[in-house]
Amino acid sequence: MKEQEAAIILAPGLLTTPHAKVTHGLLRRSARFEICAVVDADNTGRDAGELLDGEPRDIPVFASVEDALEHSREKGKSVQWCVVGIATHGGRLTDELRVMLKQAAESGIGLVNGLHDLACDDPGIAAAANAGGVEIVDLRKPRGIDELHFWTGEIRNVKAPRIAVIGTDCALGKRTTTRLLTDALNNAGVHAEMIYTGQTGWMQGGQFGFILDSTLNDFVSGELEHAVLKCERAISPDVMLLEGQSALRNPSGPCGAELLVSTQARGVILQHAPGRPYFEGYEEEQFAIPSIQSEIELIGHYGARVIAVTLNGEGMSDSELQSEKARLADLLKLPVICPLLDNVDELTAPVREFLLEQTA
């Protein structure tokens, strides 16, 4: 696919929820797609950007695929891709998504799907794509072993320090923080590059990375190392920021140790939602998120150091969030910011200090 090809996004019924984090990421930034419209009947007639963060982006929301495509044609846009913009429980395709994807394919629009359910394996969607003569891009389609890399230890020769952006839970905004901080560092004269590990990072046009949760477990460490090595050899940045997935102690998908051990990341930006007591999706079971202090201690046992904390304000008013920010800064003796409310430039100072330590 070429960069900046026109696309519509499917976010039925979930546009204003954390489950539409793929949509949110693409609305904020994408070097790969030009987003023309979003499909979500619950928010028809609204501006998707305004719904996201109060910033109009001239990306309207429509009730159907047909309406979104018609609007795009009226605007002179030739839509080439229809993107699944939501994360469903277990990554399953819903009946509603199946109908929409078939409609898009029958209209001659290619499909981009980041769910675990592969669109190419759905007979109805595959038949519609074949009839429409369009491509299906299933980002979580596992790659063959011959395409994967095993860990070699070459990571020890990489000069650029690594900072892992990990969280105390999933769906906290780790990728958004990683992207915002990468941009802030580059604007401040620090050559930074993001290593993506999820489908949205690829959709946004990331150069270096892989889809972690569709990679055979034995090769996750090797693929992380390979992405870092590829980045070092191609552009030799001052620092690499590694996008985390899930959380070290999330019972449904513990993840993060690989970033600390296999890439030897010695710095951590820790993302936390003070208003979220239980792991996402397991509120009824009351699987409690461990304290942020214990998470910082655990990270230390891996040989890494938390250099700053970033907060997600889910379930809190702005004033409550700012109060908690001040409390945590005093308690933890660390820089604490809210990436979507504060200036992320505030994190460049602790990152610079970390880089000086690593190169001393």
mmCIF file of C-alpha atoms in Angstrom:
data_model
loop_
_atom_site.group_PDB
_atom_site.id
_atom_site.type_symbol
_atom_site.label_atom_id
_atom_site.label_comp_id
_atom_site.label_asym_id
_atom_site.label_seq_id
_atom_site.Cartn_x
_atom_site.Cartn_y
_atom_site.Cartn_z
ATOM 1 C CA MET A 1 0.000 0.000 0.000
ATOM 2 C CA LYS A 2 1.135 3.522 -0.740
ATOM 3 C CA GLU A 3 1.252 6.177 1.946
ATOM 4 C CA GLN A 4 -1.730 8.400 2.589
ATOM 5 C CA GLU A 5 -4.329 6.385 0.744
ATOM 6 C CA ALA A 6 -7.943 7.355 1.431
ATOM 7 C CA ALA A 7 -9.763 5.221 4.006
ATOM 8 C CA ILE A 8 -12.922 4.983 6.050
ATOM 9 C CA ILE A 9 -12.941 3.473 9.563
ATOM 10 C CA LEU A 10 -15.475 1.113 11.117
ATOM 11 C CA ALA A 11 -16.227 1.825 14.782
ATOM 12 C CA PRO A 12 -19.862 0.715 15.190
ATOM 13 C CA GLY A 13 -21.245 1.589 18.610
ATOM 14 C CA LEU A 14 -17.806 2.068 20.151
ATOM 15 C CA LEU A 15 -16.355 5.299 18.791
ATOM 16 C CA THR A 16 -16.376 7.103 22.134
ATOM 17 C CA THR A 17 -15.083 4.137 24.156
ATOM 18 C CA PRO A 18 -11.567 2.785 24.800
ATOM 19 C CA HIS A 19 -12.458 -0.167 22.550
ATOM 20 C CA ALA A 20 -12.057 2.175 19.551
ATOM 21 C CA LYS A 21 -8.408 2.902 20.330
ATOM 22 C CA VAL A 22 -7.409 1.940 16.771
ATOM 23 C CA THR A 23 -9.793 4.590 15.454
ATOM 24 C CA HIS A 24 -8.522 7.106 17.998
ATOM 25 C CA GLY A 25 -4.930 6.519 16.955
ATOM 26 C CA LEU A 26 -5.710 6.960 13.272
ATOM 27 C CA LEU A 27 -7.723 10.117 13.930
ATOM 28 C CA ARG A 28 -4.755 11.612 15.756
ATOM 29 C CA ARG A 29 -2.106 10.592 13.238
ATOM 30 C CA SER A 30 -1.513 8.364 10.228
ATOM 31 C CA ALA A 31 1.166 8.590 7.586
ATOM 32 C CA ARG A 32 -0.388 5.584 5.845
ATOM 33 C CA PHE A 33 -4.068 6.555 5.565
ATOM 34 C CA GLU A 34 -6.014 9.728 4.911
ATOM 35 C CA ILE A 35 -9.130 9.209 7.019
ATOM 36 C CA CYS A 36 -12.237 10.428 5.179
ATOM 37 C CA ALA A 37 -15.046 9.220 7.453
ATOM 38 C CA VAL A 38 -15.972 7.013 10.400
ATOM 39 C CA VAL A 39 -18.922 4.604 10.553
ATOM 40 C CA ASP A 40 -20.805 4.568 13.874
ATOM 41 C CA ALA A 41 -24.603 4.895 13.867
ATOM 42 C CA ASP A 42 -24.594 6.065 17.501
ATOM 43 C CA ASN A 43 -22.785 9.279 16.577
ATOM 44 C CA THR A 44 -24.104 10.045 13.093
ATOM 45 C CA GLY A 45 -23.643 13.657 12.030
ATOM 46 C CA ARG A 46 -20.857 14.414 14.517
ATOM 47 C CA ASP A 47 -17.222 15.249 13.802
ATOM 48 C CA ALA A 48 -15.047 12.311 14.864
ATOM 49 C CA GLY A 49 -12.208 14.539 16.023
ATOM 50 C CA GLU A 50 -14.486 16.625 18.176
ATOM 51 C CA LEU A 51 -15.867 13.479 19.783
ATOM 52 C CA LEU A 52 -12.351 12.240 20.437
ATOM 53 C CA ASP A 53 -10.779 15.239 22.126
ATOM 54 C CA GLY A 54 -12.801 18.333 21.272
ATOM 55 C CA GLU A 55 -10.661 19.129 18.234
ATOM 56 C CA PRO A 56 -12.658 19.205 14.952
ATOM 57 C CA ARG A 57 -10.842 17.351 12.170
ATOM 58 C CA ASP A 58 -13.419 17.520 9.372
ATOM 59 C CA ILE A 59 -13.899 13.752 9.604
ATOM 60 C CA PRO A 60 -17.657 13.130 9.756
ATOM 61 C CA VAL A 61 -19.394 10.135 11.300
ATOM 62 C CA PHE A 62 -21.996 8.202 9.296
ATOM 63 C CA ALA A 63 -24.471 5.438 10.055
ATOM 64 C CA SER A 64 -23.423 3.152 7.199
ATOM 65 C CA VAL A 65 -20.608 2.211 4.865
ATOM 66 C CA GLU A 66 -22.690 3.400 1.920
ATOM 67 C CA ASP A 67 -23.178 6.860 3.419
ATOM 68 C CA ALA A 68 -19.481 7.176 4.269
ATOM 69 C CA LEU A 69 -18.439 6.212 0.739
ATOM 70 C CA GLU A 70 -21.036 8.511 -0.846
ATOM 71 C CA HIS A 71 -19.787 11.445 1.219
ATOM 72 C CA SER A 72 -16.194 10.693 0.243
ATOM 73 C CA ARG A 73 -17.114 10.587 -3.458
ATOM 74 C CA GLU A 74 -18.881 13.932 -3.118
ATOM 75 C CA LYS A 75 -15.673 15.330 -1.624
ATOM 76 C CA GLY A 76 -13.676 13.984 -4.552
ATOM 77 C CA LYS A 77 -11.988 11.271 -2.506
ATOM 78 C CA SER A 78 -11.461 7.845 -4.012
ATOM 79 C CA VAL A 79 -11.600 5.585 -0.949
ATOM 80 C CA GLN A 80 -9.257 2.622 -1.249
ATOM 81 C CA TRP A 81 -9.430 1.057 2.200
ATOM 82 C CA CYS A 82 -11.980 0.187 4.856
ATOM 83 C CA VAL A 83 -10.295 -0.228 8.255
ATOM 84 C CA VAL A 84 -11.642 -2.115 11.264
ATOM 85 C CA GLY A 85 -11.164 0.499 13.976
ATOM 86 C CA ILE A 86 -12.274 -1.345 17.110
ATOM 87 C CA ALA A 87 -10.908 -4.000 19.434
ATOM 88 C CA THR A 88 -13.562 -6.578 20.316
ATOM 89 C CA HIS A 89 -13.314 -8.961 23.271
ATOM 90 C CA GLY A 90 -10.986 -11.745 22.197
ATOM 91 C CA GLY A 91 -10.423 -10.028 18.843
ATOM 92 C CA ARG A 92 -13.499 -11.639 17.281
ATOM 93 C CA LEU A 93 -15.327 -10.382 14.203
ATOM 94 C CA THR A 94 -18.906 -9.443 15.056
ATOM 95 C CA ASP A 95 -21.870 -10.034 12.743
ATOM 96 C CA GLU A 96 -22.185 -6.265 12.325
ATOM 97 C CA LEU A 97 -18.562 -5.960 11.234
ATOM 98 C CA ARG A 98 -18.971 -8.862 8.810
ATOM 99 C CA VAL A 99 -21.865 -7.110 7.083
ATOM 100 C CA MET A 100 -19.955 -3.831 6.837
ATOM 101 C CA LEU A 101 -16.792 -5.458 5.524
ATOM 102 C CA LYS A 102 -18.750 -7.332 2.865
ATOM 103 C CA GLN A 103 -20.451 -4.088 1.815
ATOM 104 C CA ALA A 104 -17.100 -2.328 1.514
ATOM 105 C CA ALA A 105 -15.534 -5.181 -0.465
ATOM 106 C CA GLU A 106 -18.524 -5.375 -2.819
ATOM 107 C CA SER A 107 -18.024 -1.642 -3.444
ATOM 108 C CA GLY A 108 -14.452 -2.270 -4.547
ATOM 109 C CA ILE A 109 -12.828 -1.141 -1.296
ATOM 110 C CA GLY A 110 -9.883 -3.059 0.178
ATOM 111 C CA LEU A 111 -10.093 -4.286 3.778
ATOM 112 C CA VAL A 112 -7.663 -3.762 6.658
ATOM 113 C CA ASN A 113 -8.406 -5.869 9.720
ATOM 114 C CA GLY A 114 -6.409 -5.969 12.943
ATOM 115 C CA LEU A 115 -8.580 -8.446 14.843
ATOM 116 C CA HIS A 116 -7.531 -12.000 15.673
ATOM 117 C CA ASP A 117 -10.422 -13.318 13.568
ATOM 118 C CA LEU A 118 -9.044 -13.197 10.033
ATOM 119 C CA ALA A 119 -11.295 -11.617 7.430
ATOM 120 C CA CYS A 120 -9.697 -13.771 4.736
ATOM 121 C CA ASP A 121 -10.955 -16.884 6.551
ATOM 122 C CA ASP A 122 -14.567 -15.682 6.594
ATOM 123 C CA PRO A 123 -16.284 -17.242 3.537
ATOM 124 C CA GLY A 124 -18.709 -14.347 3.046
ATOM 125 C CA ILE A 125 -16.064 -11.630 3.323
ATOM 126 C CA ALA A 126 -13.585 -13.554 1.176
ATOM 127 C CA ALA A 127 -16.214 -14.086 -1.527
ATOM 128 C CA ALA A 128 -17.138 -10.389 -1.487
ATOM 129 C CA ALA A 129 -13.464 -9.402 -1.765
ATOM 130 C CA ASN A 130 -12.976 -11.796 -4.638
ATOM 131 C CA ALA A 131 -16.068 -10.461 -6.419
ATOM 132 C CA GLY A 132 -14.949 -6.870 -5.826
ATOM 133 C CA GLY A 133 -11.389 -7.617 -6.878
ATOM 134 C CA VAL A 134 -9.944 -6.149 -3.696
ATOM 135 C CA GLU A 135 -7.220 -7.077 -1.232
ATOM 136 C CA ILE A 136 -7.720 -8.183 2.361
ATOM 137 C CA VAL A 137 -4.937 -7.153 4.749
ATOM 138 C CA ASP A 138 -5.199 -9.201 7.961
ATOM 139 C CA LEU A 139 -2.571 -7.647 10.206
ATOM 140 C CA ARG A 140 -2.759 -10.410 12.792
ATOM 141 C CA LYS A 141 -2.304 -13.219 10.300
ATOM 142 C CA PRO A 142 0.630 -15.126 11.784
ATOM 143 C CA ARG A 143 3.799 -15.127 9.734
ATOM 144 C CA GLY A 144 5.564 -18.362 8.888
ATOM 145 C CA ILE A 145 8.568 -19.497 10.918
ATOM 146 C CA ASP A 146 10.842 -18.841 7.943
ATOM 147 C CA GLU A 147 9.895 -15.141 8.177
ATOM 148 C CA LEU A 148 10.582 -14.828 11.908
ATOM 149 C CA HIS A 149 13.758 -14.125 13.854
ATOM 150 C CA PHE A 150 15.097 -15.869 16.939
ATOM 151 C CA TRP A 151 16.930 -13.869 19.623
ATOM 152 C CA THR A 152 20.682 -13.722 18.901
ATOM 153 C CA GLY A 153 22.206 -11.409 21.507
ATOM 154 C CA GLU A 154 23.229 -8.843 18.892
ATOM 155 C CA ILE A 155 21.130 -6.345 20.883
ATOM 156 C CA ARG A 156 24.193 -5.907 23.122
ATOM 157 C CA ASN A 157 25.923 -4.051 20.283
ATOM 158 C CA VAL A 158 23.142 -1.489 19.806
ATOM 159 C CA LYS A 159 24.316 1.954 20.880
ATOM 160 C CA ALA A 160 20.969 3.736 21.120
ATOM 161 C CA PRO A 161 19.428 3.429 24.610
ATOM 162 C CA ARG A 162 15.924 1.977 24.779
ATOM 163 C CA ILE A 163 12.991 3.292 26.826
ATOM 164 C CA ALA A 164 9.952 1.038 27.201
ATOM 165 C CA VAL A 165 6.533 2.668 27.505
ATOM 166 C CA ILE A 166 4.637 0.087 29.504
ATOM 167 C CA GLY A 167 1.465 0.253 31.574
ATOM 168 C CA THR A 168 -0.274 -1.126 34.621
ATOM 169 C CA ASP A 169 -3.063 -2.428 32.330
ATOM 170 C CA CYS A 170 -4.068 -2.665 28.679
ATOM 171 C CA ALA A 171 -6.007 0.038 26.786
ATOM 172 C CA LEU A 172 -4.352 2.891 28.668
ATOM 173 C CA GLY A 173 -2.892 4.887 25.780
ATOM 174 C CA LYS A 174 0.663 3.537 25.768
ATOM 175 C CA ARG A 175 0.964 3.879 22.003
ATOM 176 C CA THR A 176 -0.374 7.445 22.084
ATOM 177 C CA THR A 177 2.119 8.397 24.778
ATOM 178 C CA THR A 178 4.927 6.724 22.833
ATOM 179 C CA ARG A 179 4.049 8.616 19.665
ATOM 180 C CA LEU A 180 3.595 11.976 21.412
ATOM 181 C CA LEU A 181 6.896 11.632 23.268
ATOM 182 C CA THR A 182 8.728 10.546 20.105
ATOM 183 C CA ASP A 183 7.501 13.686 18.352
ATOM 184 C CA ALA A 184 8.346 15.906 21.333
ATOM 185 C CA LEU A 185 11.898 14.567 21.515
ATOM 186 C CA ASN A 186 12.487 15.062 17.807
ATOM 187 C CA ASN A 187 11.158 18.619 18.052
ATOM 188 C CA ALA A 188 13.597 19.191 20.923
ATOM 189 C CA GLY A 189 16.562 18.032 18.884
ATOM 190 C CA VAL A 190 16.780 14.467 20.240
ATOM 191 C CA HIS A 191 16.666 11.968 17.380
ATOM 192 C CA ALA A 192 14.023 9.510 18.619
ATOM 193 C CA GLU A 193 12.298 6.612 16.886
ATOM 194 C CA MET A 194 9.302 4.529 17.927
ATOM 195 C CA ILE A 195 9.317 0.732 17.768
ATOM 196 C CA TYR A 196 5.681 -0.289 17.323
ATOM 197 C CA THR A 197 4.319 -3.593 18.602
ATOM 198 C CA GLY A 198 0.623 -3.357 17.671
ATOM 199 C CA GLN A 199 -1.538 -3.101 14.581
ATOM 200 C CA THR A 200 -2.304 0.592 15.049
ATOM 201 C CA GLY A 201 1.392 1.435 14.936
ATOM 202 C CA TRP A 202 1.580 -0.190 11.510
ATOM 203 C CA MET A 203 -1.605 1.575 10.383
ATOM 204 C CA GLN A 204 -0.108 4.890 11.436
ATOM 205 C CA GLY A 205 2.848 4.239 9.154
ATOM 206 C CA GLY A 206 5.461 3.023 11.622
ATOM 207 C CA GLN A 207 8.751 2.026 9.989
ATOM 208 C CA PHE A 208 10.131 -0.323 12.617
ATOM 209 C CA GLY A 209 8.264 -2.960 14.584
ATOM 210 C CA PHE A 210 5.966 -5.980 14.384
ATOM 211 C CA ILE A 211 2.598 -7.220 15.663
ATOM 212 C CA LEU A 212 3.548 -8.774 18.987
ATOM 213 C CA ASP A 213 0.361 -10.614 19.889
ATOM 214 C CA SER A 214 0.154 -12.506 16.590
ATOM 215 C CA THR A 215 3.764 -13.699 16.759
ATOM 216 C CA LEU A 216 4.626 -17.242 17.823
ATOM 217 C CA ASN A 217 5.812 -16.902 21.405
ATOM 218 C CA ASP A 218 9.279 -18.399 20.839
ATOM 219 C CA PHE A 219 10.024 -15.609 18.374
ATOM 220 C CA VAL A 220 8.679 -12.552 20.215
ATOM 221 C CA SER A 221 12.051 -11.780 21.776
ATOM 222 C CA GLY A 222 13.797 -12.226 18.449
ATOM 223 C CA GLU A 223 11.334 -10.013 16.601
ATOM 224 C CA LEU A 224 11.809 -7.283 19.215
ATOM 225 C CA GLU A 225 15.568 -7.550 18.862
ATOM 226 C CA HIS A 226 15.297 -7.577 15.062
ATOM 227 C CA ALA A 227 13.173 -4.409 15.031
ATOM 228 C CA VAL A 228 15.696 -2.614 17.241
ATOM 229 C CA LEU A 229 18.634 -3.815 15.138
ATOM 230 C CA LYS A 230 16.886 -2.783 11.922
ATOM 231 C CA CYS A 231 16.212 0.686 13.350
ATOM 232 C CA GLU A 232 19.805 1.089 14.540
ATOM 233 C CA ARG A 233 21.239 0.084 11.173
ATOM 234 C CA ALA A 234 18.827 2.216 9.151
ATOM 235 C CA ILE A 235 18.782 5.524 11.032
ATOM 236 C CA SER A 236 20.970 5.224 14.180
ATOM 237 C CA PRO A 237 18.730 7.302 16.487
ATOM 238 C CA ASP A 238 19.715 8.812 19.834
ATOM 239 C CA VAL A 239 16.991 6.834 21.596
ATOM 240 C CA MET A 240 14.330 4.254 20.779
ATOM 241 C CA LEU A 241 10.912 4.272 22.438
ATOM 242 C CA LEU A 242 9.324 0.817 22.648
ATOM 243 C CA GLU A 243 5.524 0.615 22.572
ATOM 244 C CA GLY A 244 4.311 -1.708 25.308
ATOM 245 C CA GLN A 245 1.385 -4.114 25.187
ATOM 246 C CA SER A 246 -0.978 -5.190 27.986
ATOM 247 C CA ALA A 247 0.842 -5.134 31.361
ATOM 248 C CA LEU A 248 3.406 -7.076 33.339
ATOM 249 C CA ARG A 249 0.733 -8.522 35.642
ATOM 250 C CA ASN A 250 -2.426 -8.509 33.538
ATOM 251 C CA PRO A 251 -3.764 -12.049 34.112
ATOM 252 C CA SER A 252 -5.343 -12.321 30.661
ATOM 253 C CA GLY A 253 -2.137 -11.451 28.840
ATOM 254 C CA PRO A 254 0.952 -10.635 30.888
ATOM 255 C CA CYS A 255 3.398 -8.766 28.697
ATOM 256 C CA GLY A 256 6.283 -6.353 29.064
ATOM 257 C CA ALA A 257 9.107 -8.471 30.420
ATOM 258 C CA GLU A 258 10.285 -9.056 26.853
ATOM 259 C CA LEU A 259 10.755 -5.319 26.346
ATOM 260 C CA LEU A 260 12.839 -5.056 29.500
ATOM 261 C CA VAL A 261 14.873 -8.250 29.135
ATOM 262 C CA SER A 262 15.154 -9.014 25.422
ATOM 263 C CA THR A 263 15.848 -5.438 24.275
ATOM 264 C CA GLN A 264 17.683 -4.547 27.505
ATOM 265 C CA ALA A 265 15.590 -1.399 27.917
ATOM 266 C CA ARG A 266 16.914 0.338 30.999
ATOM 267 C CA GLY A 267 14.411 3.203 31.095
ATOM 268 C CA VAL A 268 10.631 2.989 31.541
ATOM 269 C CA ILE A 269 7.770 5.438 31.111
ATOM 270 C CA LEU A 270 4.971 3.881 33.175
ATOM 271 C CA GLN A 271 1.383 4.588 32.123
ATOM 272 C CA HIS A 272 -1.276 4.280 34.800
ATOM 273 C CA ALA A 273 -5.018 4.915 35.245
ATOM 274 C CA PRO A 274 -5.598 5.917 38.888
ATOM 275 C CA GLY A 275 -9.377 5.756 38.430
ATOM 276 C CA ARG A 276 -9.351 2.149 37.191
ATOM 277 C CA PRO A 277 -9.259 -0.316 40.122
ATOM 278 C CA TYR A 278 -9.595 -3.550 38.115
ATOM 279 C CA PHE A 279 -7.979 -4.932 34.983
ATOM 280 C CA GLU A 280 -9.920 -3.934 31.852
ATOM 281 C CA GLY A 281 -12.604 -6.488 31.015
ATOM 282 C CA TYR A 282 -12.424 -8.182 34.406
ATOM 283 C CA GLU A 283 -14.334 -5.730 36.565
ATOM 284 C CA GLU A 284 -16.963 -8.298 37.588
ATOM 285 C CA GLU A 285 -14.281 -10.745 38.676
ATOM 286 C CA GLN A 286 -12.587 -7.878 40.552
ATOM 287 C CA PHE A 287 -9.076 -8.683 39.365
ATOM 288 C CA ALA A 288 -7.394 -5.748 41.071
ATOM 289 C CA ILE A 289 -4.589 -3.788 39.437
ATOM 290 C CA PRO A 290 -1.563 -3.837 41.778
ATOM 291 C CA SER A 291 -0.370 -0.554 43.261
ATOM 292 C CA ILE A 292 1.828 1.661 41.123
ATOM 293 C CA GLN A 293 4.506 1.536 43.828
ATOM 294 C CA SER A 294 4.699 -2.264 43.564
ATOM 295 C CA GLU A 295 4.830 -2.020 39.756
ATOM 296 C CA ILE A 296 7.786 0.357 39.953
ATOM 297 C CA GLU A 297 9.499 -2.020 42.370
ATOM 298 C CA LEU A 298 8.877 -4.972 40.035
ATOM 299 C CA ILE A 299 10.332 -3.064 37.089
ATOM 300 C CA GLY A 300 13.426 -2.406 39.200
ATOM 301 C CA HIS A 301 13.882 -6.148 39.696
ATOM 302 C CA TYR A 302 14.152 -6.445 35.911
ATOM 303 C CA GLY A 303 17.129 -4.077 35.960
ATOM 304 C CA ALA A 304 15.207 -1.104 34.578
ATOM 305 C CA ARG A 305 14.225 2.213 36.143
ATOM 306 C CA VAL A 306 10.995 4.178 35.859
ATOM 307 C CA ILE A 307 12.005 7.689 34.802
ATOM 308 C CA ALA A 308 8.489 9.171 34.599
ATOM 309 C CA VAL A 309 4.832 8.292 35.085
ATOM 310 C CA THR A 310 2.044 9.162 32.638
ATOM 311 C CA LEU A 311 -1.611 9.139 33.609
ATOM 312 C CA ASN A 312 -4.817 8.140 31.877
ATOM 313 C CA GLY A 313 -7.769 10.050 33.345
ATOM 314 C CA GLU A 314 -10.432 7.419 32.743
ATOM 315 C CA GLY A 315 -13.215 7.707 35.317
ATOM 316 C CA MET A 316 -11.886 10.948 36.782
ATOM 317 C CA SER A 317 -12.697 14.622 36.344
ATOM 318 C CA ASP A 318 -9.879 16.917 35.224
ATOM 319 C CA SER A 319 -9.589 18.337 38.736
ATOM 320 C CA GLU A 320 -9.466 14.861 40.295
ATOM 321 C CA LEU A 321 -6.801 13.836 37.812
ATOM 322 C CA GLN A 322 -4.663 16.891 38.498
ATOM 323 C CA SER A 323 -4.976 16.295 42.247
ATOM 324 C CA GLU A 324 -3.891 12.668 41.819
ATOM 325 C CA LYS A 325 -1.044 13.789 39.578
ATOM 326 C CA ALA A 326 0.289 16.065 42.339
ATOM 327 C CA ARG A 327 -0.128 13.320 44.948
ATOM 328 C CA LEU A 328 1.753 10.740 42.906
ATOM 329 C CA ALA A 329 4.550 13.160 42.026
ATOM 330 C CA ASP A 330 5.069 13.813 45.743
ATOM 331 C CA LEU A 331 4.763 10.130 46.675
ATOM 332 C CA LEU A 332 6.934 8.676 43.922
ATOM 333 C CA LYS A 333 9.443 11.535 43.554
ATOM 334 C CA LEU A 334 9.128 11.209 39.791
ATOM 335 C CA PRO A 335 7.872 13.449 36.978
ATOM 336 C CA VAL A 336 4.152 12.756 36.475
ATOM 337 C CA ILE A 337 2.147 14.122 33.545
ATOM 338 C CA CYS A 338 -1.205 13.568 31.823
ATOM 339 C CA PRO A 339 -0.276 13.242 28.121
ATOM 340 C CA LEU A 340 -3.679 14.319 26.776
ATOM 341 C CA LEU A 341 -3.943 17.332 29.104
ATOM 342 C CA ASP A 342 -0.370 18.436 29.773
ATOM 343 C CA ASN A 343 2.523 19.338 27.521
ATOM 344 C CA VAL A 344 4.442 16.149 26.741
ATOM 345 C CA ASP A 345 7.528 18.339 26.309
ATOM 346 C CA GLU A 346 7.809 18.091 30.101
ATOM 347 C CA LEU A 347 9.103 14.540 29.615
ATOM 348 C CA THR A 348 12.049 15.563 27.435
ATOM 349 C CA ALA A 349 14.099 16.645 30.482
ATOM 350 C CA PRO A 350 13.962 13.286 32.315
ATOM 351 C CA VAL A 351 14.647 11.495 29.023
ATOM 352 C CA ARG A 352 17.720 13.686 28.432
ATOM 353 C CA GLU A 353 18.926 12.915 31.953
ATOM 354 C CA PHE A 354 18.448 9.208 31.323
ATOM 355 C CA LEU A 355 20.397 9.410 28.057
ATOM 356 C CA LEU A 356 23.278 11.172 29.772
ATOM 357 C CA GLU A 357 23.381 8.406 32.380
ATOM 358 C CA GLN A 358 23.403 5.718 29.695
ATOM 359 C CA THR A 359 26.229 7.313 27.710
ATOM 360 C CA ALA A 360 28.375 8.353 30.695
#
